[in-house]
């Protein structure tokens, strides 16, 4: 009676939803884990209530010495509680996708400066109309899409193109909302506002993509869909066999044994098999710098056959660095050329200038004082150092200061330019004496990681917003045959869709806002922890260190976890499968043995312990 009382809140309150799901699954004939649990636990509980109220109905084999019937209240309650625990663990692993959209919304500025008849006023972003003139101050985010009407500047467009190097903009050039203005102020005319802006479209794409993910069919459900009908059939056969050949009262024996089959067949550990492995696996991943957002990611990563990688910030460092210094082999040495470049750039605010100054410091170069510094937009910088006229910039800058470019320097520089590098020439007193090569360095781990993934049979495709030359140079260095350049966020998204339609399971690795829609749409989105919050929120897996070796680890982790889940399902079912024939009464003719509730309870605890112990083995797994 006490057990009966204690089981009521569990059965009718805490786990009632399992019975509802079981009923729905039988109604739609979509058999799953809950059908099995619902039938097994439900039958065990009803059997026990009946046994408690009408003990005389049962033959002596089913009673204790005191004449009471063996009841299954505690077995039913334990099964349901364990399954509930499994569900809770799983729910904790599934996380919120809408935080990605929140991060994107943060990018949109909420105020703008509108210019009316020469007067500036601050307005909320939703009050901006098409055709309004807006002022964008240095360092501000651009409020809406439009064109520059006055002034010039450089704009950080990495959120759209993923490219680390800011783009120079002047009158009539287009600018996009959410991109960041450099160090000059300009006026622009609003052309697209509200939901028409590029940023709003990216938000929309991320939203749609994360909604369209199909839930993965759980392995446990697949197993159950076969297991349930088999068990029900055995139960019916048991009933018929005992009714025909059983001792008197035949129908009572038949009913009781048929029910015993259903009870022992209910695998309580089945509900734990997947969540336990996932929980331990997710923890293991976190220790190795692979943050898994939900269980689905681990189950899908195992099946991935195509990996799309973004170039900037994923394969490469994502920031401009000095790769080489060239000289005319004349009176100036390499370190002197670097000294002049770093000294002149100390006064410049251009992002590429920072890279040269930083490189100068690393090489221990002493900077000299620069006088009469002047930045020539779109060309370069000039000034006086130690009384010499020094200029640094592109070919147009050299023409501007009337410095002659000698053939050997031009040829050497063009070799770098073919690889998509940026080259700035240095002239001293109208004579070109050297150049600096600035590029986006490939991360040290990229080549090895891509090779390891290809060895596992995964096709690696590189998509980048960058130009074709740069993309080709990087692809050649990494041995990638498949790459596409000049990709916008929607191009990356449609590339993912196209591959999925061809039947591929696609993982996408990226770090920028421009990767967010594709990350959300892919089967497994992988974000670099060094990237933007938006990318991290849109992805299912985040690599803390932000290098591609993390993807190799994620794949190994997924393989190990899926193997572990399959072992768990074996342990969850093996004891019950052995118990079924005993419950059906196979041993009765020989040993007079029928299944006592004790054996049933033991099989259950054994299977649960095996599953938990096996899942904990994952802690020692190697995924490097």
Coordinates of N, CA and C in Angstrom, one line a residue, residues 35-152:
X35 N 6.6 4.2 -26.6 CA 5.6 3.2 -26.7 C 6.0 2.0 -25.8
X36 N 7.2 1.7 -25.9 CA 7.8 0.6 -25.1 C 7.6 0.9 -23.6
X37 N 8.1 2.1 -23.2 CA 8.1 2.5 -21.8 C 6.6 2.6 -21.3
X38 N 5.8 3.2 -22.2 CA 4.4 3.4 -21.8 C 3.7 2.0 -21.5
X39 N 3.9 1.1 -22.5 CA 3.2 -0.2 -22.4 C 3.8 -1.0 -21.1
X40 N 5.1 -1.0 -21.1 CA 5.7 -1.8 -20.0 C 5.4 -1.3 -18.6
X41 N 5.6 0.0 -18.4 CA 5.4 0.6 -17.0 C 3.9 0.6 -16.7
X42 N 3.1 0.9 -17.8 CA 1.6 1.0 -17.5 C 1.1 -0.3 -17.1
X43 N 1.5 -1.4 -17.9 CA 1.0 -2.7 -17.6 C 1.4 -3.2 -16.2
X44 N 2.7 -2.9 -15.9 CA 3.3 -3.3 -14.6 C 2.5 -2.7 -13.5
X45 N 2.1 -1.4 -13.6 CA 1.5 -0.6 -12.5 C 0.0 -1.2 -12.4
X46 N -0.7 -1.4 -13.5 CA -2.1 -1.8 -13.5 C -2.1 -3.2 -12.9
X47 N -1.1 -4.1 -13.3 CA -1.0 -5.4 -12.8 C -0.9 -5.4 -11.3
X48 N -0.1 -4.5 -10.8 CA 0.2 -4.5 -9.3 C -1.0 -4.0 -8.6
X49 N -1.8 -3.0 -9.1 CA -3.0 -2.5 -8.5 C -4.0 -3.7 -8.4
X50 N -4.1 -4.4 -9.5 CA -5.1 -5.5 -9.6 C -4.7 -6.6 -8.6
X51 N -3.3 -6.9 -8.5 CA -2.8 -7.9 -7.6 C -3.1 -7.6 -6.1
X52 N -3.0 -6.3 -5.9 CA -3.1 -5.8 -4.5 C -4.6 -5.9 -4.1
X53 N -5.5 -5.6 -5.0 CA -6.9 -5.6 -4.7 C -7.6 -7.0 -4.8
X54 N -7.2 -7.8 -5.8 CA -7.8 -9.1 -5.9 C -6.7 -10.2 -5.9
X55 N -6.0 -10.5 -4.7 CA -4.9 -11.4 -4.7 C -5.3 -12.9 -5.0
X56 N -6.6 -13.2 -4.8 CA -7.0 -14.6 -4.9 C -7.1 -15.0 -6.4
X57 N -7.1 -14.1 -7.3 CA -7.2 -14.4 -8.7 C -5.9 -15.1 -9.2
X58 N -4.8 -14.9 -8.5 CA -3.5 -15.4 -9.0 C -3.1 -16.8 -8.5
X59 N -2.4 -17.6 -9.3 CA -2.0 -18.9 -8.9 C -0.8 -18.8 -7.9
X60 N -0.6 -19.8 -7.1 CA 0.4 -19.7 -6.0 C 1.8 -19.3 -6.4
X61 N 2.2 -19.6 -7.6 CA 3.6 -19.3 -8.0 C 3.8 -17.7 -8.0
X62 N 2.8 -16.9 -8.0 CA 2.9 -15.5 -8.1 C 2.8 -14.8 -6.7
X63 N 2.7 -15.7 -5.6 CA 2.5 -15.1 -4.3 C 3.7 -15.3 -3.4
X64 N 3.8 -14.4 -2.4 CA 4.8 -14.6 -1.4 C 4.3 -15.6 -0.4
X65 N 5.1 -15.9 0.7 CA 4.7 -16.9 1.7 C 3.4 -16.4 2.4
X66 N 3.3 -15.1 2.5 CA 2.2 -14.5 3.3 C 0.9 -14.5 2.5
X67 N 1.0 -14.9 1.2 CA -0.2 -15.0 0.4 C -0.5 -13.7 -0.4
X68 N 0.4 -12.7 -0.2 CA 0.2 -11.4 -1.0 C 0.9 -11.6 -2.4
X69 N 0.4 -10.9 -3.4 CA 0.9 -11.0 -4.7 C 2.1 -10.1 -4.9
X70 N 3.2 -10.6 -5.6 CA 4.4 -9.7 -5.9 C 3.9 -8.5 -6.7
X71 N 4.3 -7.4 -6.2 CA 3.9 -6.2 -7.0 C 5.1 -5.5 -7.7
X72 N 4.8 -4.7 -8.7 CA 5.8 -4.1 -9.5 C 5.8 -2.5 -9.4
X73 N 5.2 -2.0 -8.3 CA 5.2 -0.6 -8.2 C 6.5 0.1 -8.2
X74 N 7.5 -0.5 -7.5 CA 8.8 0.2 -7.4 C 9.5 0.1 -8.8
X75 N 9.3 -1.1 -9.5 CA 9.9 -1.2 -10.8 C 9.4 -0.2 -11.8
X76 N 8.0 0.0 -11.8 CA 7.4 0.9 -12.7 C 7.9 2.3 -12.4
X77 N 7.9 2.7 -11.1 CA 8.3 4.0 -10.7 C 9.8 4.3 -11.1
X78 N 10.7 3.3 -10.9 CA 12.1 3.5 -11.2 C 12.3 3.7 -12.7
X79 N 11.6 2.8 -13.5 CA 11.7 3.0 -14.9 C 11.4 4.4 -15.4
X80 N 10.2 4.8 -14.9 CA 9.7 6.1 -15.3 C 10.6 7.3 -14.9
X81 N 11.2 7.1 -13.7 CA 12.1 8.2 -13.1 C 13.3 8.2 -13.9
X82 N 13.9 7.1 -14.3 CA 15.1 7.0 -15.0 C 14.9 7.7 -16.4
X83 N 13.8 7.3 -17.0 CA 13.5 7.9 -18.4 C 13.4 9.4 -18.3
X84 N 12.7 9.8 -17.2 CA 12.5 11.3 -17.0 C 13.9 12.0 -16.9
X85 N 14.8 11.3 -16.1 CA 16.1 11.8 -15.9 C 16.8 12.0 -17.3
X86 N 16.7 10.9 -18.1 CA 17.3 11.0 -19.4 C 16.8 12.1 -20.2
X87 N 15.5 12.4 -20.1 CA 14.9 13.5 -20.9 C 15.4 14.8 -20.4
X88 N 15.5 14.9 -19.1 CA 16.0 16.2 -18.5 C 17.4 16.5 -19.0
X89 N 18.3 15.5 -19.0 CA 19.7 15.6 -19.4 C 19.7 16.1 -20.9
X90 N 18.8 15.5 -21.7 CA 18.8 15.8 -23.1 C 18.3 17.3 -23.3
X91 N 17.2 17.6 -22.5 CA 16.7 19.0 -22.7 C 17.7 20.0 -22.4
X92 N 18.6 19.7 -21.4 CA 19.6 20.7 -21.0 C 20.7 20.9 -22.1
X93 N 20.9 19.8 -22.9 CA 21.9 19.9 -24.0 C 21.4 20.7 -25.1
X94 N 20.0 20.7 -25.4 CA 19.5 21.5 -26.5 C 19.4 22.9 -26.0
X95 N 20.0 23.8 -26.9 CA 20.0 25.2 -26.4 C 19.3 26.1 -27.3
X96 N 19.3 27.4 -26.9 CA 18.4 28.3 -27.6 C 19.1 28.8 -28.9
X97 N 18.3 28.7 -30.0 CA 18.9 29.1 -31.3 C 18.7 30.6 -31.4
X98 N 17.6 31.2 -30.8 CA 17.3 32.6 -31.0 C 18.3 33.5 -30.5
X99 N 19.3 33.0 -29.7 CA 20.3 34.0 -29.2 C 21.2 34.5 -30.3
X100 N 21.3 33.7 -31.4 CA 22.0 34.1 -32.6 C 21.4 35.4 -33.2
X101 N 20.1 35.4 -33.2 CA 19.4 36.5 -33.8 C 19.6 37.8 -32.9
X102 N 19.6 37.5 -31.6 CA 19.8 38.6 -30.7 C 21.1 39.3 -30.9
X103 N 22.1 38.4 -31.1 CA 23.5 38.9 -31.3 C 23.5 39.8 -32.6
X104 N 22.8 39.3 -33.6 CA 22.8 40.1 -34.9 C 22.1 41.4 -34.7
X105 N 21.1 41.4 -33.9 CA 20.3 42.7 -33.7 C 21.2 43.7 -33.0
X106 N 22.1 43.2 -32.2 CA 23.0 44.1 -31.5 C 23.9 44.9 -32.5
X107 N 24.1 44.3 -33.7 CA 25.0 44.9 -34.6 C 24.4 46.2 -35.3
X108 N 23.1 46.1 -35.3 CA 22.4 47.3 -36.0 C 22.4 48.4 -35.0
X109 N 22.9 49.6 -35.4 CA 22.9 50.7 -34.5 C 21.5 51.2 -34.3
X110 N 21.1 51.7 -33.2 CA 19.7 52.1 -33.0 C 19.5 53.6 -33.2
X111 N 20.6 54.3 -33.3 CA 20.4 55.8 -33.6 C 21.2 56.2 -34.8
X112 N 20.9 57.3 -35.4 CA 21.6 57.9 -36.5 C 21.6 59.4 -36.5
X113 N 22.5 60.0 -37.2 CA 22.5 61.5 -37.2 C 22.0 61.9 -38.6
X114 N 20.8 62.6 -38.6 CA 20.2 63.0 -39.8 C 20.5 64.5 -40.1
X115 N 20.9 64.8 -41.3 CA 21.2 66.2 -41.6 C 20.0 66.9 -42.4
X116 N 19.4 67.9 -41.7 CA 18.2 68.6 -42.4 C 18.6 70.0 -42.5
X117 N 18.6 70.6 -43.7 CA 19.0 72.0 -44.0 C 20.2 72.4 -43.2
X118 N 21.3 71.5 -43.3 CA 22.5 71.9 -42.6 C 22.6 71.7 -41.1
X119 N 21.4 71.3 -40.5 CA 21.4 71.1 -39.1 C 21.4 69.6 -38.8
X120 N 22.2 69.1 -37.8 CA 22.3 67.7 -37.5 C 21.3 67.4 -36.4
X121 N 20.6 66.3 -36.5 CA 19.7 65.9 -35.4 C 19.9 64.3 -35.2
X122 N 19.8 63.9 -33.9 CA 19.9 62.4 -33.7 C 18.5 61.8 -33.8
X123 N 18.3 60.8 -34.6 CA 17.0 60.2 -34.7 C 17.1 58.7 -34.5
X124 N 16.0 58.1 -34.1 CA 16.0 56.6 -33.9 C 16.0 56.0 -35.3
X125 N 16.6 54.8 -35.4 CA 16.9 54.2 -36.7 C 15.6 54.0 -37.5
X126 N 14.5 53.7 -36.8 CA 13.2 53.4 -37.6 C 12.5 54.6 -38.1
X127 N 13.1 55.8 -37.8 CA 12.5 57.0 -38.3 C 13.2 57.5 -39.6
X128 N 14.2 56.8 -40.0 CA 15.0 57.2 -41.2 C 14.1 56.8 -42.4
X129 N 14.0 57.7 -43.3 CA 13.2 57.5 -44.6 C 14.2 57.3 -45.7
X130 N 13.8 56.7 -46.8 CA 14.6 56.7 -48.0 C 14.9 58.1 -48.5
X131 N 16.1 58.3 -48.9 CA 16.4 59.7 -49.4 C 16.9 60.6 -48.4
X132 N 16.9 60.2 -47.1 CA 17.4 61.1 -46.0 C 18.9 61.2 -46.1
X133 N 19.5 62.4 -45.7 CA 20.9 62.5 -45.7 C 21.4 62.3 -44.3
X134 N 22.4 61.4 -44.1 CA 22.8 61.1 -42.8 C 24.3 61.3 -42.7
X135 N 24.8 61.8 -41.5 CA 26.2 61.9 -41.3 C 26.7 60.7 -40.5
X136 N 27.8 60.1 -40.9 CA 28.4 59.0 -40.2 C 29.7 59.5 -39.7
X137 N 29.9 59.4 -38.3 CA 31.1 59.9 -37.7 C 32.2 58.8 -37.6
X138 N 33.4 59.2 -37.4 CA 34.5 58.2 -37.3 C 34.2 57.1 -36.3
X139 N 34.4 55.8 -36.7 CA 34.2 54.7 -35.7 C 32.8 54.3 -35.5
X140 N 31.8 55.0 -36.1 CA 30.4 54.7 -35.9 C 30.0 53.5 -36.9
X141 N 28.9 52.8 -36.5 CA 28.4 51.8 -37.4 C 27.5 52.6 -38.4
X142 N 27.5 52.1 -39.6 CA 26.7 52.7 -40.6 C 25.2 52.3 -40.4
X143 N 24.3 53.2 -40.3 CA 22.9 52.9 -39.9 C 22.1 52.1 -40.9
X144 N 22.1 52.5 -42.2 CA 21.3 51.9 -43.2 C 22.1 51.7 -44.4
X145 N 21.6 51.0 -45.4 CA 22.3 50.9 -46.7 C 22.1 52.2 -47.5
X146 N 23.2 52.6 -48.2 CA 23.0 53.8 -49.0 C 24.3 54.1 -49.8
X147 N 24.4 55.4 -50.3 CA 25.6 55.8 -51.0 C 26.2 57.0 -50.4
X148 N 27.5 57.1 -50.5 CA 28.2 58.3 -50.0 C 28.0 59.5 -50.9
X149 N 27.6 60.6 -50.3 CA 27.3 61.8 -51.2 C 28.5 62.8 -51.0
X150 N 29.2 62.7 -49.8 CA 30.2 63.7 -49.6 C 31.3 63.1 -48.7
X151 N 32.6 63.3 -49.0 CA 33.6 62.8 -48.1 C 34.2 61.5 -48.6
X152 N 35.2 61.0 -47.9 CA 35.8 59.7 -48.2 C 36.3 59.1 -46.9

